[in-house]
Amino acid sequence: MSLLLSGSCGFIGSNLVRHIFRHTNHRVVNLDCLTYAGNRRSLANVEDDPRYRFVKVDLCDADAVRRAVAEADPDAVMHLAAESHVDRSIDGPGQFIQTNILGTFNLLQAALGHYRNLDEPRRRPFRFLRLHRRSLRVAWDGRRGLHGTDALPAALAHSASRPPRTTSPALARHLRAAGAGDQLLEQLRPLPVPREADPVVMKCLREEPIPVYGAGESVRDWLYVEDIAALLTVLERGTPRSTYNIGGNNELTNLALVRMLCGILDELHPRADRRPYAHQIEFVTDRPGHDLRYAIDAAKIRTELAWRPQEQSDTGFRKTVQWYLDNRDWWQHILSGDYRLCRLGTGS
């Protein structure tokens, strides 16, 4: 099978490509614009694989996208490319509108044209899968109580059939862009569509302050990146025009997460002065409109597709920390570019 993936030089996409090559014989054409979030070094170990081809394309360039899709001649498209950095959307939402709406439209149009030119045996199994990453698919309003500690009840976790909402202006823009993308998917009905770097460790190893928003009480559901193999499950077995939530069943407050990572580093890579890494934690002004809890109801993918995450917090986070210890050259190169671990999105 020939797969066209957009945005595969990013964190999720690069791990997905490696998973595809480890477990299948599929071929991959990777369309990526190489923004701050995309780095070809992330896929250096597959660059020479005859099944892999990289094409630098800006999804906002409709002609370039159309040519790339025609040349790739894919059997399926997996659309992972998106602007998803919440703090960046606070400072500059324009690029989010361009990439997440116009870019999605251009790729859909190109895929639809390609689909219509396929013969029936190839048309029948063709799929276009779109990933809403992170907060795009999990944002539910965490209503704060009088003391700011009330979380959403589990029954209100974002499900595949319940639209998300948020108190965050930045995430509201995310969700409007995502919703517009969904409207495009609905309007292009001929296409069968199943929808669907950890700075803390780097701060620790550089012995820099670790900023925690507010009191660190916001809750997130964490998923180990290799469990994103669920996307292949959705691509191969998902029902067209269905939405599947992919969740780790692994909710932690931000402060608990940071302390866990610090504790793992204390064990695997102690500081020279033997002080605990948790001493580097620094509480900073909260993000504007910061939602208290993002929750995932992944019951649909469990029941329909029999998928469950393979990693839990005690194994997934340990593997994550060890990866950063073993791959210093990679993340030090990242920090030499546009991403310097500095805070964005202060609302000022």
GROMACS .gro file of C-alpha atoms in nm:
model
  348
    1MET     CA    1   0.000   0.000   0.000
    2SER     CA    2   0.119   0.351  -0.079
    3LEU     CA    3   0.046   0.608   0.193
    4LEU     CA    4   0.068   0.984   0.168
    5LEU     CA    5   0.126   1.148   0.507
    6SER     CA    6   0.129   1.522   0.570
    7GLY     CA    7   0.339   1.665   0.853
    8SER     CA    8   0.546   1.354   0.918
    9CYS     CA    9   0.859   1.538   1.021
   10GLY     CA   10   0.677   1.634   1.340
   11PHE     CA   11   0.667   1.444   1.669
   12ILE     CA   12   0.361   1.229   1.601
   13GLY     CA   13   0.421   1.180   1.229
   14SER     CA   14   0.784   1.073   1.256
   15ASN     CA   15   0.698   0.811   1.515
   16LEU     CA   16   0.411   0.689   1.299
   17VAL     CA   17   0.638   0.653   0.994
   18ARG     CA   18   0.886   0.445   1.192
   19HIS     CA   19   0.601   0.227   1.321
   20ILE     CA   20   0.473   0.175   0.965
   21PHE     CA   21   0.815   0.061   0.845
   22ARG     CA   22   0.867  -0.170   1.144
   23HIS     CA   23   0.531  -0.344   1.114
   24THR     CA   24   0.415  -0.319   0.751
   25ASN     CA   25   0.544  -0.316   0.395
   26HIS     CA   26   0.364   0.011   0.313
   27ARG     CA   27   0.538   0.285   0.119
   28VAL     CA   28   0.529   0.642   0.254
   29VAL     CA   29   0.543   0.980   0.082
   30ASN     CA   30   0.589   1.253   0.342
   31LEU     CA   31   0.465   1.606   0.264
   32ASP     CA   32   0.603   1.856   0.513
   33CYS     CA   33   0.665   2.231   0.514
   34LEU     CA   34   0.940   2.203   0.781
   35THR     CA   35   0.815   2.471   1.018
   36TYR     CA   36   0.955   2.501   1.372
   37ALA     CA   37   0.770   2.175   1.454
   38GLY     CA   38   0.914   1.973   1.164
   39ASN     CA   39   1.268   1.840   1.149
   40ARG     CA   40   1.403   1.600   0.885
   41ARG     CA   41   1.653   1.469   1.140
   42SER     CA   42   1.359   1.304   1.314
   43LEU     CA   43   1.344   1.059   1.023
   44ALA     CA   44   1.715   1.035   0.945
   45ASN     CA   45   1.709   0.660   1.004
   46VAL     CA   46   1.456   0.604   0.723
   47GLU     CA   47   1.582   0.859   0.467
   48ASP     CA   48   1.759   0.584   0.271
   49ASP     CA   49   1.473   0.336   0.289
   50PRO     CA   50   1.346   0.277  -0.068
   51ARG     CA   51   0.990   0.281   0.067
   52TYR     CA   52   1.026   0.643   0.187
   53ARG     CA   53   1.018   0.973  -0.003
   54PHE     CA   54   1.017   1.327   0.136
   55VAL     CA   55   0.859   1.619  -0.050
   56LYS     CA   56   0.878   1.971   0.091
   57VAL     CA   57   0.533   2.123   0.036
   58ASP     CA   58   0.336   2.404   0.195
   59LEU     CA   59  -0.025   2.285   0.215
   60CYS     CA   60  -0.138   2.643   0.155
   61ASP     CA   61   0.004   2.614  -0.201
   62ALA     CA   62  -0.284   2.438  -0.378
   63ASP     CA   63  -0.096   2.375  -0.705
   64ALA     CA   64   0.203   2.223  -0.525
   65VAL     CA   65  -0.025   2.002  -0.317
   66ARG     CA   66  -0.213   1.883  -0.624
   67ARG     CA   67   0.112   1.794  -0.803
   68ALA     CA   68   0.249   1.614  -0.498
   69VAL     CA   69  -0.064   1.401  -0.455
   70ALA     CA   70  -0.072   1.313  -0.825
   71GLU     CA   71   0.295   1.208  -0.820
   72ALA     CA   72   0.254   1.007  -0.498
   73ASP     CA   73  -0.047   0.817  -0.640
   74PRO     CA   74  -0.150   0.706  -0.286
   75ASP     CA   75  -0.389   0.434  -0.175
   76ALA     CA   76  -0.466   0.638   0.139
   77VAL     CA   77  -0.397   0.983   0.282
   78MET     CA   78  -0.321   1.050   0.651
   79HIS     CA   79  -0.344   1.424   0.725
   80LEU     CA   80  -0.131   1.500   1.033
   81ALA     CA   81  -0.002   1.847   0.944
   82ALA     CA   82  -0.143   2.130   1.157
   83GLU     CA   83  -0.058   2.428   1.368
   84SER     CA   84  -0.127   2.300   1.718
   85HIS     CA   85   0.092   2.500   1.963
   86VAL     CA   86  -0.166   2.673   2.186
   87ASP     CA   87   0.068   2.950   2.301
   88ARG     CA   88   0.158   3.033   1.942
   89SER     CA   89  -0.212   3.064   1.858
   90ILE     CA   90  -0.248   3.327   2.131
   91ASP     CA   91   0.032   3.536   1.982
   92GLY     CA   92  -0.057   3.485   1.615
   93PRO     CA   93  -0.376   3.303   1.513
   94GLY     CA   94  -0.348   3.386   1.142
   95GLN     CA   95  -0.118   3.099   1.054
   96PHE     CA   96  -0.354   2.857   1.229
   97ILE     CA   97  -0.639   2.967   1.002
   98GLN     CA   98  -0.422   2.933   0.692
   99THR     CA   99  -0.278   2.591   0.769
  100ASN     CA  100  -0.563   2.422   0.954
  101ILE     CA  101  -0.845   2.538   0.725
  102LEU     CA  102  -0.698   2.638   0.389
  103GLY     CA  103  -0.428   2.370   0.404
  104THR     CA  104  -0.684   2.103   0.492
  105PHE     CA  105  -0.908   2.220   0.208
  106ASN     CA  106  -0.623   2.205  -0.044
  107LEU     CA  107  -0.522   1.854   0.058
  108LEU     CA  108  -0.884   1.737   0.053
  109GLN     CA  109  -0.938   1.883  -0.295
  110ALA     CA  110  -0.624   1.718  -0.426
  111ALA     CA  111  -0.717   1.385  -0.266
  112LEU     CA  112  -1.070   1.406  -0.406
  113GLY     CA  113  -0.939   1.468  -0.757
  114HIS     CA  114  -0.704   1.173  -0.719
  115TYR     CA  115  -0.983   0.953  -0.581
  116ARG     CA  116  -1.214   1.026  -0.873
  117ASN     CA  117  -0.944   0.915  -1.118
  118LEU     CA  118  -0.891   0.576  -0.951
  119ASP     CA  119  -1.039   0.263  -1.100
  120GLU     CA  120  -1.301   0.083  -0.893
  121PRO     CA  121  -1.071  -0.180  -0.732
  122ARG     CA  122  -0.847   0.099  -0.593
  123ARG     CA  123  -1.129   0.341  -0.517
  124ARG     CA  124  -1.318   0.102  -0.288
  125PRO     CA  125  -1.051   0.074  -0.012
  126PHE     CA  126  -0.925   0.436  -0.043
  127ARG     CA  127  -0.932   0.638   0.282
  128PHE     CA  128  -0.857   0.996   0.391
  129LEU     CA  129  -0.782   1.015   0.764
  130ARG     CA  130  -0.753   1.345   0.947
  131LEU     CA  131  -0.595   1.373   1.292
  132HIS     CA  132  -0.713   1.635   1.542
  133ARG     CA  133  -0.415   1.641   1.769
  134ARG     CA  134  -0.398   1.721   2.138
  135SER     CA  135  -0.638   1.990   2.251
  136LEU     CA  136  -0.822   1.999   1.920
  137ARG     CA  137  -1.002   1.681   2.009
  138VAL     CA  138  -1.010   1.691   2.387
  139ALA     CA  139  -1.105   2.042   2.496
  140TRP     CA  140  -1.392   2.043   2.742
  141ASP     CA  141  -1.461   2.332   2.975
  142GLY     CA  142  -1.319   2.260   3.324
  143ARG     CA  143  -1.558   2.465   3.538
  144ARG     CA  144  -1.372   2.604   3.835
  145GLY     CA  145  -1.545   2.610   4.171
  146LEU     CA  146  -1.516   2.883   4.430
  147HIS     CA  147  -1.170   2.760   4.524
  148GLY     CA  148  -1.063   2.681   4.171
  149THR     CA  149  -1.036   2.307   4.225
  150ASP     CA  150  -1.356   2.155   4.082
  151ALA     CA  151  -1.283   1.930   3.782
  152LEU     CA  152  -1.517   1.798   3.520
  153PRO     CA  153  -1.703   1.483   3.618
  154ALA     CA  154  -1.592   1.177   3.422
  155ALA     CA  155  -1.931   1.162   3.250
  156LEU     CA  156  -1.847   1.484   3.068
  157ALA     CA  157  -1.528   1.353   2.911
  158HIS     CA  158  -1.512   1.448   2.544
  159SER     CA  159  -1.664   1.164   2.344
  160ALA     CA  160  -1.668   1.092   1.972
  161SER     CA  161  -2.030   1.211   1.949
  162ARG     CA  162  -2.012   1.520   2.175
  163PRO     CA  163  -1.857   1.838   2.034
  164PRO     CA  164  -1.579   1.988   2.248
  165ARG     CA  165  -1.595   2.334   2.403
  166THR     CA  166  -1.353   2.551   2.591
  167THR     CA  167  -1.313   2.869   2.795
  168SER     CA  168  -0.978   2.941   2.630
  169PRO     CA  169  -0.987   3.200   2.348
  170ALA     CA  170  -0.686   3.028   2.190
  171LEU     CA  171  -0.849   2.687   2.196
  172ALA     CA  172  -1.173   2.838   2.072
  173ARG     CA  173  -0.982   2.943   1.761
  174HIS     CA  174  -0.836   2.592   1.739
  175LEU     CA  175  -1.180   2.438   1.762
  176ARG     CA  176  -1.334   2.673   1.507
  177ALA     CA  177  -1.054   2.580   1.267
  178ALA     CA  178  -1.104   2.212   1.342
  179GLY     CA  179  -1.479   2.249   1.300
  180ALA     CA  180  -1.429   2.421   0.967
  181GLY     CA  181  -1.209   2.130   0.862
  182ASP     CA  182  -1.485   1.889   0.963
  183GLN     CA  183  -1.735   2.085   0.753
  184LEU     CA  184  -1.501   2.044   0.457
  185LEU     CA  185  -1.490   1.670   0.518
  186GLU     CA  186  -1.869   1.653   0.525
  187GLN     CA  187  -1.905   1.855   0.205
  188LEU     CA  188  -1.657   1.636   0.013
  189ARG     CA  189  -1.872   1.330   0.067
  190PRO     CA  190  -1.729   1.112  -0.212
  191LEU     CA  191  -1.415   1.063   0.000
  192PRO     CA  192  -1.436   0.784   0.262
  193VAL     CA  193  -1.305   0.957   0.573
  194PRO     CA  194  -1.245   0.801   0.917
  195ARG     CA  195  -1.147   1.104   1.134
  196GLU     CA  196  -0.989   1.106   1.401
  197ALA     CA  197   0.892   1.705   2.264
  198ASP     CA  198   0.876   1.723   2.607
  199PRO     CA  199   1.043   2.054   2.719
  200VAL     CA  200   1.038   1.950   3.087
  201VAL     CA  201   1.313   1.692   3.037
  202MET     CA  202   1.522   1.936   2.832
  203LYS     CA  203   1.482   2.204   3.100
  204CYS     CA  204   1.594   1.955   3.364
  205LEU     CA  205   1.901   1.845   3.172
  206ARG     CA  206   1.998   2.206   3.099
  207GLU     CA  207   1.947   2.284   3.471
  208GLU     CA  208   1.710   2.568   3.389
  209PRO     CA  209   1.393   2.668   3.577
  210ILE     CA  210   1.094   2.447   3.490
  211PRO     CA  211   0.794   2.679   3.449
  212VAL     CA  212   0.459   2.542   3.570
  213TYR     CA  213   0.145   2.741   3.485
  214GLY     CA  214  -0.052   2.866   3.783
  215ALA     CA  215  -0.058   2.606   4.059
  216GLY     CA  216  -0.007   2.321   3.811
  217GLU     CA  217  -0.358   2.188   3.875
  218SER     CA  218  -0.471   2.157   3.512
  219VAL     CA  219  -0.538   1.794   3.418
  220ARG     CA  220  -0.440   1.628   3.090
  221ASP     CA  221  -0.477   1.277   2.949
  222TRP     CA  222  -0.134   1.151   2.839
  223LEU     CA  223  -0.070   0.906   2.556
  224TYR     CA  224   0.270   0.753   2.480
  225VAL     CA  225   0.365   0.851   2.126
  226GLU     CA  226   0.414   0.498   1.995
  227ASP     CA  227   0.051   0.425   2.085
  228ILE     CA  228  -0.036   0.660   1.801
  229ALA     CA  229  -0.018   0.338   1.599
  230ALA     CA  230  -0.391   0.352   1.669
  231LEU     CA  231  -0.407   0.571   1.359
  232LEU     CA  232  -0.321   0.270   1.144
  233THR     CA  233  -0.596   0.075   1.317
  234VAL     CA  234  -0.845   0.351   1.232
  235LEU     CA  235  -0.717   0.375   0.875
  236GLU     CA  236  -0.746   0.002   0.811
  237ARG     CA  237  -1.059  -0.086   1.008
  238GLY     CA  238  -1.243   0.236   1.092
  239THR     CA  239  -1.588   0.313   0.960
  240PRO     CA  240  -1.588   0.588   0.692
  241ARG     CA  241  -1.713   0.929   0.814
  242SER     CA  242  -1.666   0.821   1.176
  243THR     CA  243  -1.472   0.993   1.454
  244TYR     CA  244  -1.248   0.797   1.692
  245ASN     CA  245  -1.096   0.943   2.008
  246ILE     CA  246  -0.751   0.809   2.095
  247GLY     CA  247  -0.685   0.847   2.468
  248GLY     CA  248  -0.434   0.706   2.711
  249ASN     CA  249  -0.671   0.663   3.008
  250ASN     CA  250  -0.391   0.834   3.195
  251GLU     CA  251  -0.496   1.166   3.351
  252LEU     CA  252  -0.245   1.364   3.557
  253THR     CA  253  -0.220   1.722   3.677
  254ASN     CA  254   0.058   1.917   3.513
  255LEU     CA  255   0.239   1.944   3.847
  256ALA     CA  256   0.216   1.568   3.907
  257LEU     CA  257   0.356   1.507   3.560
  258VAL     CA  258   0.652   1.742   3.614
  259ARG     CA  259   0.731   1.586   3.952
  260MET     CA  260   0.712   1.237   3.801
  261LEU     CA  261   0.956   1.331   3.524
  262CYS     CA  262   1.188   1.491   3.777
  263GLY     CA  263   1.178   1.176   3.991
  264ILE     CA  264   1.263   0.953   3.694
  265LEU     CA  265   1.557   1.179   3.607
  266ASP     CA  266   1.675   1.173   3.970
  267GLU     CA  267   1.702   0.797   3.929
  268LEU     CA  268   1.837   0.768   3.573
  269HIS     CA  269   2.057   1.077   3.552
  270PRO     CA  270   2.117   1.247   3.891
  271ARG     CA  271   2.236   1.607   3.896
  272ALA     CA  272   2.607   1.649   3.967
  273ASP     CA  273   2.522   1.829   4.293
  274ARG     CA  274   2.271   1.552   4.385
  275ARG     CA  275   1.991   1.803   4.433
  276PRO     CA  276   1.651   1.677   4.313
  277TYR     CA  277   1.539   1.813   3.978
  278ALA     CA  278   1.211   1.917   4.139
  279HIS     CA  279   1.401   2.209   4.295
  280GLN     CA  280   1.403   2.362   3.946
  281ILE     CA  281   1.021   2.393   3.942
  282GLU     CA  282   0.906   2.754   3.915
  283PHE     CA  283   0.539   2.854   3.926
  284VAL     CA  284   0.455   3.122   3.669
  285THR     CA  285   0.146   3.322   3.574
  286ASP     CA  286  -0.118   3.094   3.428
  287ARG     CA  287  -0.190   3.082   3.055
  288PRO     CA  288  -0.481   3.314   2.955
  289GLY     CA  289  -0.808   3.119   2.951
  290HIS     CA  290  -0.633   2.801   3.064
  291ASP     CA  291  -0.884   2.510   3.078
  292LEU     CA  292  -0.873   2.304   3.396
  293ARG     CA  293  -0.923   1.959   3.248
  294TYR     CA  294  -0.909   1.791   2.909
  295ALA     CA  295  -1.068   1.447   2.919
  296ILE     CA  296  -1.095   1.172   2.658
  297ASP     CA  297  -1.367   0.912   2.629
  298ALA     CA  298  -1.203   0.648   2.409
  299ALA     CA  299  -1.478   0.388   2.453
  300LYS     CA  300  -1.567   0.387   2.083
  301ILE     CA  301  -1.224   0.284   1.957
  302ARG     CA  302  -1.201   0.020   2.232
  303THR     CA  303  -1.537  -0.138   2.155
  304GLU     CA  304  -1.546  -0.102   1.776
  305LEU     CA  305  -1.180  -0.156   1.688
  306ALA     CA  306  -1.050  -0.341   1.998
  307TRP     CA  307  -0.768  -0.086   2.045
  308ARG     CA  308  -0.610  -0.006   2.382
  309PRO     CA  309  -0.292   0.184   2.468
  310GLN     CA  310   0.005  -0.040   2.535
  311GLU     CA  311   0.187   0.199   2.768
  312GLN     CA  312   0.085   0.349   3.102
  313SER     CA  313   0.249   0.638   3.287
  314ASP     CA  314   0.503   0.425   3.475
  315THR     CA  315   0.641   0.277   3.152
  316GLY     CA  316   0.570   0.543   2.891
  317PHE     CA  317   0.722   0.835   3.079
  318ARG     CA  318   1.030   0.631   3.173
  319LYS     CA  319   1.083   0.541   2.807
  320THR     CA  320   1.036   0.907   2.714
  321VAL     CA  321   1.301   1.026   2.962
  322GLN     CA  322   1.544   0.756   2.851
  323TRP     CA  323   1.494   0.861   2.487
  324TYR     CA  324   1.596   1.218   2.568
  325LEU     CA  325   1.900   1.092   2.754
  326ASP     CA  326   2.000   0.875   2.457
  327ASN     CA  327   1.932   1.137   2.189
  328ARG     CA  328   2.093   1.458   2.311
  329ASP     CA  329   2.225   1.545   1.966
  330TRP     CA  330   1.871   1.550   1.828
  331TRP     CA  331   1.714   1.784   2.083
  332GLN     CA  332   2.019   2.008   2.110
  333HIS     CA  333   1.993   2.059   1.734
  334ILE     CA  334   1.623   2.145   1.776
  335LEU     CA  335   1.712   2.414   2.028
  336SER     CA  336   1.955   2.573   1.784
  337GLY     CA  337   1.664   2.668   1.557
  338ASP     CA  338   1.332   2.846   1.611
  339TYR     CA  339   1.233   2.656   1.925
  340ARG     CA  340   1.431   2.775   2.229
  341LEU     CA  341   1.199   2.663   2.513
  342CYS     CA  342   1.102   3.025   2.572
  343ARG     CA  343   0.747   3.102   2.683
  344LEU     CA  344   0.496   3.228   2.429
  345GLY     CA  345   0.129   3.319   2.449
  346THR     CA  346   0.131   3.541   2.758
  347GLY     CA  347  -0.161   3.740   2.623
  348SER     CA  348   0.034   4.063   2.644
   0.00000   0.00000   0.00000
